[in-house]
């Protein structure tokens, strides 16, 4: 892994070879009046002593898309977009649909929703990153900020009818159909997206009546002159009603990615911060005290992918791309693209572990083992026989993150404040047990939800809380045969197994015991 990180750091310190490009002018191939859109040229890099890996040859970075929305401006001299809920402006690489629809609206500014991706502009005269459009979903003649909606409130799909006027939207497995003051709810039975511009949705109401929707074609103009991705047809009681629609809207998963991620070895600590509005920052602190920074942007793709684009390093323009996959609370990448050239890590993975809120607050500080000033009172914390929706959902999210089926799994839980912030964190023992113990999951109480922190195997109940802290988290004491072992938090997680070498000191016992109730099949809780 040290070799991997050496490669990573050296890549970020190499510069970009720039080429000369013509600026966008009124009568160029970049102008709206032209039917030929020139793609940006690819940068090439020259080998240097810092290139410690063998490049695999010139390669265009694979496309990874996300659903964006914002206010677009297109003129002969300007092609930009300001994303919703931020003042950040990007250059825009439009597709032919957008060019045609802007012409049709006869206006230069409009609200837009589309599938696209962020890239670095290869034009040395441009300091902004560029967003390219893959598929236009919606274009409105409205151009004010009020039309922007939080992405997590958007429905999965929307439709607007014209014969007669009607609207509908699908969200959380329910289709709402509104026509002439009638508001009805229909359960979504089946939703299918076929290859190309086609989709189909089957629904049924409480009376068992069927309502089906089809999405086809290459665009639709509604009665308000707005552009929609699809022509839609609604089939109800033998009748067919037509309209316009967009489907599907990518559900916003950005909140789950936000936070700090860290890699650390004896020579360097690397911290990646994924912020709101697609902002990304990287800090490198070396053992000799040297600090460097990079920044850029990020966006999710697919069900568990994240694209990281670093556009600046130490204040200089850069073009470095990573495609991470989420593995639990980790981000892992097997290769990078620098100036459109692909490099691997010689078969290894570049892995960043998610930091807890407490670890984030003391980034790059040395957190030595210390005796906490917290005062503990001896108590037995039982495992309740009833759960809450928040606890059940936290466990289900853990299974989803790790792509594991819940099947007939059951669990026991206890709650205790492990960080001293006044909020009870969640400890869950799954009924995945062998002779040497069961699997323990630790979740941080993050106000609105429980955030997964650690998975510890070979744990036997009851366990105890230690007087010692590491990175503001109390150490855990686990009994192994006739001895007690101490599990310390390392700023990211607890050890993955209770079979550690560190013996618990007799002075560290708080007599706070968790899971003091006997754990049996009869009092285990099913995951619903």
Short mmCIF file of C-alpha atoms in Angstrom, two decimals:
data_model
loop_
_atom_site.label_atom_id
_atom_site.label_comp_id
_atom_site.label_asym_id
_atom_site.label_seq_id
_atom_site.Cartn_x
_atom_site.Cartn_y
_atom_site.Cartn_z
CA UNK A 1 0.00 0.00 0.00
CA UNK A 2 2.96 2.32 0.62
CA UNK A 3 3.92 1.86 -3.01
CA UNK A 4 0.37 2.67 -4.08
CA UNK A 5 0.34 5.90 -2.11
CA UNK A 6 3.75 6.90 -3.45
CA UNK A 7 2.33 6.58 -6.95
CA UNK A 8 -0.76 8.55 -5.94
CA UNK A 9 1.19 11.44 -4.45
CA UNK A 10 3.70 11.64 -7.30
CA UNK A 11 0.89 11.78 -9.82
CA UNK A 12 -0.65 14.76 -8.13
CA UNK A 13 2.65 16.62 -8.17
CA UNK A 14 3.24 16.25 -11.91
CA UNK A 15 2.12 19.08 -14.13
CA UNK A 16 -0.20 19.20 -17.12
CA UNK A 17 1.15 19.72 -20.63
CA UNK A 18 -0.93 22.43 -22.22
CA UNK A 19 -1.85 22.83 -25.87
CA UNK A 20 -3.16 25.90 -27.68
CA UNK A 21 -6.84 26.18 -28.55
CA UNK A 22 -8.88 28.76 -30.35
CA UNK A 23 -11.32 30.69 -28.16
CA UNK A 24 -15.05 30.32 -28.74
CA UNK A 25 -16.06 32.96 -31.27
CA UNK A 26 -19.26 33.81 -33.07
CA UNK A 27 -18.44 32.24 -36.44
CA UNK A 28 -16.56 29.20 -35.19
CA UNK A 29 -17.66 25.58 -35.08
CA UNK A 30 -18.49 26.20 -31.41
CA UNK A 31 -21.23 28.71 -32.23
CA UNK A 32 -24.90 27.82 -31.86
CA UNK A 33 -25.47 28.28 -35.55
CA UNK A 34 -23.12 25.45 -36.41
CA UNK A 35 -24.39 21.90 -36.76
CA UNK A 36 -20.91 20.46 -36.22
CA UNK A 37 -19.74 20.42 -32.62
CA UNK A 38 -16.01 19.96 -32.18
CA UNK A 39 -15.06 17.71 -29.27
CA UNK A 40 -12.25 19.01 -27.09
CA UNK A 41 -8.84 17.60 -27.93
CA UNK A 42 -7.18 15.14 -25.62
CA UNK A 43 -4.12 16.18 -23.71
CA UNK A 44 -1.02 14.03 -23.86
CA UNK A 45 1.72 13.88 -21.27
CA UNK A 46 5.43 13.37 -21.64
CA UNK A 47 7.29 10.88 -19.53
CA UNK A 48 9.28 12.28 -16.65
CA UNK A 49 11.40 10.90 -13.80
CA UNK A 50 8.34 11.15 -11.57
CA UNK A 51 6.32 8.74 -13.69
CA UNK A 52 6.91 5.62 -11.62
CA UNK A 53 4.17 3.56 -13.27
CA UNK A 54 3.95 2.34 -16.81
CA UNK A 55 1.03 4.02 -18.61
CA UNK A 56 -1.33 1.76 -20.50
CA UNK A 57 -1.63 4.19 -23.39
CA UNK A 58 -3.92 7.04 -24.26
CA UNK A 59 -7.47 6.36 -23.08
CA UNK A 60 -10.57 8.50 -22.93
CA UNK A 61 -11.93 8.38 -19.40
CA UNK A 62 -15.05 6.14 -19.27
CA UNK A 63 -18.24 8.17 -18.99
CA UNK A 64 -19.92 8.24 -15.57
CA UNK A 65 -23.18 10.17 -15.43
CA UNK A 66 -25.22 12.01 -12.83
CA UNK A 67 -28.49 13.96 -12.97
CA UNK A 68 -27.83 17.72 -12.79
CA UNK A 69 -30.16 20.71 -12.73
CA UNK A 70 -29.52 24.42 -13.01
CA UNK A 71 -29.80 27.59 -15.05
CA UNK A 72 -28.16 27.33 -18.46
CA UNK A 73 -26.97 30.25 -20.60
CA UNK A 74 -26.15 29.69 -24.26
CA UNK A 75 -25.11 32.43 -26.66
CA UNK A 76 -22.67 32.61 -29.54
CA UNK A 77 -19.97 33.66 -27.06
CA UNK A 78 -21.02 31.85 -23.88
CA UNK A 79 -22.04 28.35 -22.88
CA UNK A 80 -22.33 28.05 -19.12
CA UNK A 81 -24.48 26.52 -16.40
CA UNK A 82 -25.01 27.55 -12.80
CA UNK A 83 -26.10 24.52 -10.83
CA UNK A 84 -29.10 24.78 -8.52
CA UNK A 85 -28.49 25.85 -4.91
CA UNK A 86 -24.98 27.14 -5.59
CA UNK A 87 -23.30 30.11 -7.24
CA UNK A 88 -20.74 27.82 -8.91
CA UNK A 89 -20.63 28.32 -12.69
CA UNK A 90 -19.30 25.70 -15.11
CA UNK A 91 -18.65 25.77 -18.81
CA UNK A 92 -21.17 23.68 -20.71
CA UNK A 93 -20.77 21.20 -23.54
CA UNK A 94 -24.34 20.92 -24.91
CA UNK A 95 -25.82 18.19 -27.06
CA UNK A 96 -27.82 18.81 -30.23
CA UNK A 97 -31.16 18.53 -28.39
CA UNK A 98 -30.30 21.43 -26.11
CA UNK A 99 -29.05 23.58 -28.99
CA UNK A 100 -32.27 22.94 -30.91
CA UNK A 101 -34.53 23.62 -27.92
CA UNK A 102 -32.75 26.84 -26.97
CA UNK A 103 -33.29 28.00 -30.53
CA UNK A 104 -36.96 27.03 -30.33
CA UNK A 105 -37.49 28.93 -27.06
CA UNK A 106 -35.78 31.93 -28.65
CA UNK A 107 -34.08 32.79 -25.37
CA UNK A 108 -30.54 32.41 -24.10
CA UNK A 109 -31.28 31.41 -20.48
CA UNK A 110 -33.48 28.58 -19.19
CA UNK A 111 -33.90 26.04 -16.40
CA UNK A 112 -32.56 22.58 -17.31
CA UNK A 113 -32.45 19.00 -15.99
CA UNK A 114 -30.18 16.50 -17.71
CA UNK A 115 -27.92 13.49 -17.41
CA UNK A 116 -24.27 14.45 -17.73
CA UNK A 117 -20.84 14.44 -16.14
CA UNK A 118 -18.13 16.78 -14.89
CA UNK A 119 -14.80 16.96 -16.70
CA UNK A 120 -11.80 19.24 -16.74
CA UNK A 121 -11.73 21.70 -19.63
CA UNK A 122 -8.80 20.88 -21.88
CA UNK A 123 -8.69 24.44 -23.17
CA UNK A 124 -5.77 26.15 -21.37
CA UNK A 125 -7.64 29.47 -21.64
CA UNK A 126 -10.49 28.09 -19.53
CA UNK A 127 -10.08 27.77 -15.78
CA UNK A 128 -13.57 26.40 -15.20
CA UNK A 129 -14.42 22.73 -15.28
CA UNK A 130 -16.90 21.67 -17.94
CA UNK A 131 -20.19 19.78 -17.69
CA UNK A 132 -21.16 17.72 -20.71
CA UNK A 133 -24.75 16.74 -21.51
CA UNK A 134 -25.52 13.15 -22.38
CA UNK A 135 -29.33 13.28 -22.31
CA UNK A 136 -31.68 16.24 -21.95
CA UNK A 137 -34.51 15.48 -19.51
CA UNK A 138 -36.32 18.79 -19.19
CA UNK A 139 -35.98 22.39 -20.39
CA UNK A 140 -38.26 25.12 -19.09
CA UNK A 141 -38.77 28.61 -20.40
CA UNK A 142 -38.58 29.71 -16.78
CA UNK A 143 -35.16 30.97 -15.75
CA UNK A 144 -35.47 32.12 -12.14
CA UNK A 145 -33.99 30.47 -9.07
CA UNK A 146 -37.38 29.55 -7.62
CA UNK A 147 -37.79 26.66 -10.03
CA UNK A 148 -34.83 24.80 -8.47
CA UNK A 149 -36.02 22.14 -6.05
CA UNK A 150 -34.01 20.04 -3.59
CA UNK A 151 -33.09 16.90 -5.50
CA UNK A 152 -34.21 14.59 -2.71
CA UNK A 153 -37.75 15.94 -3.09
CA UNK A 154 -37.94 15.22 -6.79
CA UNK A 155 -40.16 12.33 -7.86
CA UNK A 156 -38.83 9.31 -9.72
CA UNK A 157 -40.76 10.41 -12.76
CA UNK A 158 -43.12 13.21 -13.75
CA UNK A 159 -45.75 13.54 -16.47
CA UNK A 160 -47.96 16.37 -17.68
CA UNK A 161 -50.98 15.77 -19.87
CA UNK A 162 -52.58 17.85 -22.56
CA UNK A 163 -55.74 15.91 -23.54
CA UNK A 164 -57.26 16.97 -21.14
CA UNK A 165 -54.97 18.73 -18.63
CA UNK A 166 -53.64 16.32 -16.03
CA UNK A 167 -50.46 15.74 -14.06
CA UNK A 168 -48.88 12.76 -12.38
CA UNK A 169 -45.73 11.79 -10.56
CA UNK A 170 -44.20 8.66 -9.10
CA UNK A 171 -42.36 8.57 -5.81
CA UNK A 172 -41.61 5.87 -3.22
CA UNK A 173 -43.50 3.12 -5.04
CA UNK A 174 -46.61 5.25 -5.43
CA UNK A 175 -48.06 7.03 -8.46
CA UNK A 176 -50.20 10.13 -7.85
CA UNK A 177 -52.65 10.98 -10.64
CA UNK A 178 -54.38 14.38 -10.60
CA UNK A 179 -57.03 15.36 -13.14
CA UNK A 180 -59.67 18.09 -12.83
CA UNK A 181 -59.39 18.28 -9.06
CA UNK A 182 -59.35 14.50 -8.58
CA UNK A 183 -56.31 13.29 -6.65
CA UNK A 184 -55.85 9.50 -6.63
CA UNK A 185 -53.09 7.19 -5.41
CA UNK A 186 -51.90 4.09 -7.24
CA UNK A 187 -49.36 1.53 -6.05
CA UNK A 188 -46.53 0.93 -8.52
CA UNK A 189 -46.42 -2.79 -9.33
CA UNK A 190 -43.73 -2.82 -11.99
CA UNK A 191 -41.30 -0.33 -13.49
CA UNK A 192 -39.20 -1.22 -16.52
CA UNK A 193 -36.62 0.81 -18.44
CA UNK A 194 -35.72 -0.78 -21.75
CA UNK A 195 -32.75 0.04 -23.93
CA UNK A 196 -33.08 3.34 -25.73
CA UNK A 197 -35.74 5.92 -24.99
CA UNK A 198 -38.44 3.61 -23.66
CA UNK A 199 -39.93 2.94 -20.22
CA UNK A 200 -43.11 1.37 -18.87
CA UNK A 201 -44.84 1.55 -15.47
CA UNK A 202 -47.72 -0.60 -14.21
CA UNK A 203 -49.83 0.60 -11.25
CA UNK A 204 -52.96 -0.49 -9.38
CA UNK A 205 -55.24 1.36 -6.95
CA UNK A 206 -56.88 0.09 -3.75
CA UNK A 207 -59.92 -1.08 -5.75
CA UNK A 208 -57.72 -3.26 -7.95
CA UNK A 209 -58.08 -1.05 -11.04
CA UNK A 210 -55.12 -0.96 -13.44
CA UNK A 211 -53.39 2.21 -14.67
CA UNK A 212 -50.38 1.90 -16.98
CA UNK A 213 -47.91 4.45 -18.30
CA UNK A 214 -45.60 4.31 -21.30
CA UNK A 215 -42.67 6.61 -22.09
CA UNK A 216 -41.45 6.70 -25.69
CA UNK A 217 -39.95 8.94 -28.34
CA UNK A 218 -37.27 11.58 -28.53
CA UNK A 219 -38.89 14.55 -26.87
CA UNK A 220 -42.20 16.29 -26.24
CA UNK A 221 -43.37 19.91 -26.01
CA UNK A 222 -46.13 20.65 -23.49
CA UNK A 223 -48.81 23.35 -23.59
CA UNK A 224 -46.46 25.77 -21.77
CA UNK A 225 -43.76 25.34 -24.41
CA UNK A 226 -41.48 23.32 -22.09
CA UNK A 227 -39.37 20.46 -23.45
CA UNK A 228 -39.74 16.99 -21.87
CA UNK A 229 -37.65 13.89 -22.41
CA UNK A 230 -40.53 11.60 -23.45
CA UNK A 231 -43.93 11.40 -25.02
CA UNK A 232 -46.16 9.63 -22.50
CA UNK A 233 -49.40 7.71 -22.70
CA UNK A 234 -51.66 6.85 -19.79
CA UNK A 235 -53.95 3.82 -20.14
CA UNK A 236 -56.98 3.75 -17.81
CA UNK A 237 -60.30 1.89 -18.19
CA UNK A 238 -59.77 1.31 -21.88
CA UNK A 239 -58.96 4.96 -22.54
CA UNK A 240 -55.68 6.49 -23.66
CA UNK A 241 -54.52 9.93 -22.50
CA UNK A 242 -51.39 11.53 -23.95
CA UNK A 243 -48.89 13.92 -22.44
CA UNK A 244 -45.20 14.65 -21.85
CA UNK A 245 -42.91 13.13 -19.25
CA UNK A 246 -39.43 12.63 -17.85
CA UNK A 247 -38.26 9.32 -16.47
CA UNK A 248 -36.33 8.35 -14.49
CA UNK A 249 -34.94 10.99 -12.16
CA UNK A 250 -31.83 9.68 -10.46
CA UNK A 251 -32.52 9.61 -6.74
CA UNK A 252 -30.20 11.88 -4.82
CA UNK A 253 -27.65 9.91 -2.81
CA UNK A 254 -25.17 12.72 -2.23
CA UNK A 255 -25.94 13.04 1.49
CA UNK A 256 -24.70 9.50 2.11
CA UNK A 257 -21.32 10.33 0.53
CA UNK A 258 -20.64 13.63 2.31
CA UNK A 259 -17.82 13.59 4.83
CA UNK A 260 -14.09 13.03 5.27
CA UNK A 261 -12.06 10.03 4.14
CA UNK A 262 -8.51 9.20 5.13
CA UNK A 263 -5.50 7.12 4.20
CA UNK A 264 -2.50 7.05 6.53
CA UNK A 265 0.88 5.36 6.64
CA UNK A 266 4.27 6.21 8.14
CA UNK A 267 5.12 8.69 5.39
CA UNK A 268 1.91 10.48 4.46
CA UNK A 269 -1.64 11.16 5.59
CA UNK A 270 -4.17 11.88 2.86
CA UNK A 271 -7.59 13.28 3.68
CA UNK A 272 -10.38 13.69 1.13
CA UNK A 273 -13.34 15.93 1.97
CA UNK A 274 -16.51 15.48 -0.08
CA UNK A 275 -18.60 18.60 0.44
CA UNK A 276 -21.92 19.96 -0.68
CA UNK A 277 -22.50 21.13 -4.24
CA UNK A 278 -20.00 18.62 -5.66
CA UNK A 279 -17.01 20.30 -3.97
CA UNK A 280 -13.96 18.11 -3.20
CA UNK A 281 -10.74 18.95 -1.35
CA UNK A 282 -7.65 16.83 -0.69
CA UNK A 283 -4.90 17.53 1.86
CA UNK A 284 -1.58 15.65 1.92
CA UNK A 285 0.55 15.91 5.06
CA UNK A 286 3.95 14.26 4.91
CA UNK A 287 6.05 13.00 7.79
CA UNK A 288 8.63 15.75 7.11
CA UNK A 289 5.96 18.41 7.78
CA UNK A 290 5.29 19.29 4.14
CA UNK A 291 1.63 19.94 3.26
CA UNK A 292 0.06 20.02 -0.21
CA UNK A 293 -3.51 20.52 -1.38
CA UNK A 294 -5.73 19.63 -4.33
CA UNK A 295 -9.32 20.53 -5.07
CA UNK A 296 -12.00 19.78 -7.59
CA UNK A 297 -15.41 18.17 -7.84
CA UNK A 298 -17.24 14.90 -7.38
CA UNK A 299 -20.55 13.28 -8.21
CA UNK A 300 -22.09 9.83 -7.68
CA UNK A 301 -22.83 7.43 -10.51
CA UNK A 302 -24.75 4.18 -10.62
CA UNK A 303 -25.67 2.52 -7.35
CA UNK A 304 -22.30 2.66 -5.58
CA UNK A 305 -19.87 4.65 -7.73
CA UNK A 306 -18.24 8.04 -7.22
CA UNK A 307 -16.31 10.10 -9.73
CA UNK A 308 -13.60 12.36 -8.27
CA UNK A 309 -12.22 15.07 -10.56
CA UNK A 310 -9.24 17.07 -9.27
CA UNK A 311 -8.90 20.26 -11.30
CA UNK A 312 -6.19 22.01 -9.27
CA UNK A 313 -3.09 20.92 -7.37
CA UNK A 314 -1.06 23.48 -5.41
CA UNK A 315 -2.91 26.21 -7.30
CA UNK A 316 -1.99 24.84 -10.73
CA UNK A 317 -4.46 23.45 -13.23
CA UNK A 318 -4.71 19.65 -13.08
CA UNK A 319 -6.80 16.94 -14.72
CA UNK A 320 -6.88 13.85 -12.52
CA UNK A 321 -9.85 11.49 -12.38
CA UNK A 322 -10.70 8.59 -10.06
CA UNK A 323 -13.66 6.24 -10.24
CA UNK A 324 -14.27 4.98 -6.71
CA UNK A 325 -16.55 2.17 -5.66
CA UNK A 326 -18.06 2.21 -2.19
CA UNK A 327 -17.21 -0.83 -0.10
CA UNK A 328 -19.06 -0.35 3.17
CA UNK A 329 -17.62 2.92 4.52
CA UNK A 330 -14.57 2.77 2.28
CA UNK A 331 -13.81 4.24 -1.13
CA UNK A 332 -11.67 2.07 -3.40
CA UNK A 333 -10.14 2.76 -6.81
CA UNK A 334 -7.96 0.52 -8.96
CA UNK A 335 -6.73 3.13 -11.44
CA UNK A 336 -6.59 6.82 -12.27
CA UNK A 337 -6.68 8.94 -15.40
CA UNK A 338 -4.28 11.85 -15.66
CA UNK A 339 -4.60 14.09 -18.71
CA UNK A 340 -6.74 11.38 -20.34
CA UNK A 341 -4.07 8.74 -19.89
CA UNK A 342 -4.83 5.70 -17.75
CA UNK A 343 -2.58 4.36 -15.02
CA UNK A 344 -3.09 1.38 -12.74
CA UNK A 345 -1.77 0.75 -9.24
CA UNK A 346 -0.03 -2.45 -10.31
CA UNK A 347 -2.92 -4.61 -9.17
CA UNK A 348 -3.39 -2.89 -5.80
CA UNK A 349 -6.33 -0.78 -4.60
CA UNK A 350 -6.18 2.80 -3.42
CA UNK A 351 -8.41 2.75 -0.32
CA UNK A 352 -9.79 5.67 1.69
CA UNK A 353 -11.59 4.95 4.97
CA UNK A 354 -14.43 7.15 6.12
CA UNK A 355 -13.66 9.18 9.24
CA UNK A 356 -16.09 9.64 12.09
CA UNK A 357 -17.33 13.09 13.07
CA UNK A 358 -15.02 13.09 16.09
CA UNK A 359 -11.99 12.12 14.01
CA UNK A 360 -12.82 14.86 11.49
CA UNK A 361 -12.72 17.48 14.24
CA UNK A 362 -9.11 16.58 15.04
CA UNK A 363 -7.76 16.00 11.54
CA UNK A 364 -3.97 15.70 11.34
CA UNK A 365 -3.63 15.85 15.13
CA UNK A 366 -1.87 13.18 17.10
CA UNK A 367 -4.45 11.46 19.26
CA UNK A 368 -2.57 9.53 21.89
CA UNK A 369 -4.13 7.06 24.24
CA UNK A 370 -5.28 8.94 27.29
CA UNK A 371 -7.38 8.59 30.37
CA UNK A 372 -10.70 10.35 29.92
CA UNK A 373 -12.09 12.81 32.42
CA UNK A 374 -15.55 11.30 31.99
CA UNK A 375 -17.11 10.02 35.16
CA UNK A 376 -18.73 6.60 34.86
CA UNK A 377 -21.26 4.95 37.10
CA UNK A 378 -21.56 1.19 37.20
CA UNK A 379 -24.63 0.02 35.31
CA UNK A 380 -26.01 -2.93 33.41
CA UNK A 381 -27.31 -1.98 29.96
CA UNK A 382 -29.76 -4.64 28.84
CA UNK A 383 -30.72 -5.67 25.33
CA UNK A 384 -34.38 -4.64 24.78
CA UNK A 385 -36.81 -7.06 23.18
CA UNK A 386 -38.44 -4.37 21.02
CA UNK A 387 -36.74 -2.12 18.50
CA UNK A 388 -37.42 1.21 16.75
CA UNK A 389 -37.74 2.06 13.04
CA UNK A 390 -34.49 4.07 13.21
CA UNK A 391 -32.55 1.08 14.57
CA UNK A 392 -34.13 -1.35 12.12
CA UNK A 393 -33.40 0.99 9.19
CA UNK A 394 -29.78 1.42 10.27
CA UNK A 395 -29.26 -2.34 10.21
CA UNK A 396 -30.99 -2.65 6.84
CA UNK A 397 -28.72 0.08 5.42
CA UNK A 398 -25.71 -1.89 6.63
CA UNK A 399 -26.88 -4.96 4.72
CA UNK A 400 -27.57 -2.84 1.63
CA UNK A 401 -24.14 -1.17 1.77
CA UNK A 402 -22.44 -4.55 1.91
CA UNK A 403 -24.75 -6.10 -0.69
CA UNK A 404 -25.84 -8.78 1.74
CA UNK A 405 -29.33 -10.22 2.06
CA UNK A 406 -30.98 -10.04 5.46
CA UNK A 407 -32.67 -13.42 4.88
CA UNK A 408 -33.71 -14.68 8.33
CA UNK A 409 -31.05 -12.79 10.28
CA UNK A 410 -31.91 -11.50 13.74
CA UNK A 411 -30.16 -9.26 16.24
CA UNK A 412 -29.88 -7.89 19.76
CA UNK A 413 -28.92 -4.31 20.58
CA UNK A 414 -27.77 -2.01 23.37
CA UNK A 415 -27.35 1.77 23.39
CA UNK A 416 -24.59 3.74 25.08
CA UNK A 417 -22.86 7.10 24.58
CA UNK A 418 -19.41 6.07 23.32
CA UNK A 419 -18.15 9.60 22.57
CA UNK A 420 -19.38 11.63 25.53
CA UNK A 421 -21.45 13.98 23.36
CA UNK A 422 -24.71 13.19 25.14
CA UNK A 423 -26.12 11.00 22.34
CA UNK A 424 -26.49 7.26 22.75
CA UNK A 425 -24.70 5.31 20.05
CA UNK A 426 -25.96 1.95 18.83
CA UNK A 427 -24.29 -1.44 19.29
CA UNK A 428 -25.85 -4.42 17.51
CA UNK A 429 -24.98 -8.10 17.83
CA UNK A 430 -26.11 -10.16 14.85
CA UNK A 431 -27.06 -13.79 15.25
CA UNK A 432 -24.07 -14.65 13.09
CA UNK A 433 -22.40 -16.64 15.83
CA UNK A 434 -19.80 -19.37 16.10
CA UNK A 435 -18.03 -20.94 19.06
CA UNK A 436 -15.67 -17.97 19.42
CA UNK A 437 -18.40 -15.31 19.38
CA UNK A 438 -20.78 -13.26 17.24
CA UNK A 439 -20.56 -10.26 14.92
CA UNK A 440 -20.89 -6.83 16.58
CA UNK A 441 -21.87 -3.72 14.60
CA UNK A 442 -21.23 -0.21 15.96
CA UNK A 443 -23.25 2.79 14.75
CA UNK A 444 -22.70 6.45 15.60
CA UNK A 445 -25.75 8.48 16.64
CA UNK A 446 -25.68 11.21 13.99
CA UNK A 447 -28.82 13.04 15.21
CA UNK A 448 -31.01 12.23 12.21
CA UNK A 449 -29.81 8.66 11.70
CA UNK A 450 -27.36 6.02 12.86
CA UNK A 451 -24.13 5.96 10.84
CA UNK A 452 -22.25 2.67 10.52
CA UNK A 453 -18.77 2.75 12.07
CA UNK A 454 -17.39 -0.74 12.67
CA UNK A 455 -17.91 -4.46 12.27
CA UNK A 456 -16.17 -6.58 14.91
CA UNK A 457 -16.13 -10.38 14.73
CA UNK A 458 -15.71 -12.92 17.54
CA UNK A 459 -17.47 -10.89 20.24
CA UNK A 460 -19.04 -12.49 23.29
CA UNK A 461 -21.59 -10.75 25.50
CA UNK A 462 -21.55 -9.04 27.87
CA UNK A 463 -18.89 -6.48 26.97
CA UNK A 464 -17.67 -3.52 29.01
CA UNK A 465 -16.76 0.12 28.45
CA UNK A 466 -13.17 1.12 29.16
CA UNK A 467 -12.07 4.30 30.93
CA UNK A 468 -9.62 4.98 28.11
CA UNK A 469 -10.41 6.87 24.92
CA UNK A 470 -8.89 6.98 21.48
CA UNK A 471 -9.94 9.73 19.07
CA UNK A 472 -12.72 10.65 21.53
CA UNK A 473 -14.26 7.16 21.39
CA UNK A 474 -14.31 4.94 24.46
CA UNK A 475 -12.37 1.72 24.11
CA UNK A 476 -14.31 -1.55 24.35
CA UNK A 477 -13.45 -4.44 26.65
CA UNK A 478 -14.19 -7.92 25.31
CA UNK A 479 -13.79 -11.14 27.29
CA UNK A 480 -11.80 -13.93 25.68
CA UNK A 481 -11.80 -17.08 27.79
CA UNK A 482 -10.33 -16.02 31.15
CA UNK A 483 -8.85 -12.70 30.04
CA UNK A 484 -10.15 -9.31 28.93
CA UNK A 485 -8.96 -7.64 25.73
CA UNK A 486 -9.13 -3.92 24.93
CA UNK A 487 -10.28 -2.69 21.50
CA UNK A 488 -9.17 0.88 20.72
CA UNK A 489 -10.71 3.18 18.12
CA UNK A 490 -8.13 4.24 15.49
CA UNK A 491 -9.89 7.35 14.18
CA UNK A 492 -11.80 5.35 11.58
CA UNK A 493 -13.06 2.18 13.23
CA UNK A 494 -12.56 -0.41 15.92
CA UNK A 495 -10.52 -3.55 15.08
CA UNK A 496 -12.30 -5.98 12.76
CA UNK A 497 -11.83 -8.83 15.24
CA UNK A 498 -11.99 -9.05 19.00
CA UNK A 499 -8.87 -11.24 18.95
CA UNK A 500 -6.43 -8.39 19.59
CA UNK A 501 -3.16 -8.59 21.49
CA UNK A 502 -3.80 -5.70 23.87
CA UNK A 503 -4.81 -6.91 27.33
CA UNK A 504 -7.14 -4.74 29.39
CA UNK A 505 -5.66 -3.06 32.43
CA UNK A 506 -7.39 -3.73 35.75
CA UNK A 507 -7.68 0.04 36.27
CA UNK A 508 -9.61 0.61 33.03
CA UNK A 509 -12.87 -1.13 33.92
CA UNK A 510 -15.82 1.25 34.35
CA UNK A 511 -18.26 -1.51 35.33
CA UNK A 512 -20.54 -0.27 32.55
CA UNK A 513 -21.69 -3.54 31.01
CA UNK A 514 -23.58 -3.89 27.72
CA UNK A 515 -25.79 -6.78 26.59
CA UNK A 516 -26.26 -8.01 30.14
CA UNK A 517 -29.47 -9.80 29.17
CA UNK A 518 -28.93 -13.40 28.07
CA UNK A 519 -28.99 -13.47 24.25
CA UNK A 520 -31.32 -16.25 23.13
CA UNK A 521 -33.27 -17.12 20.00
CA UNK A 522 -36.50 -16.22 21.77
CA UNK A 523 -35.49 -12.60 22.49
CA UNK A 524 -33.68 -11.95 19.19
CA UNK A 525 -35.30 -9.31 16.95
CA UNK A 526 -36.06 -9.98 13.29
CA UNK A 527 -34.90 -7.49 10.65
CA UNK A 528 -38.02 -6.08 9.01
#
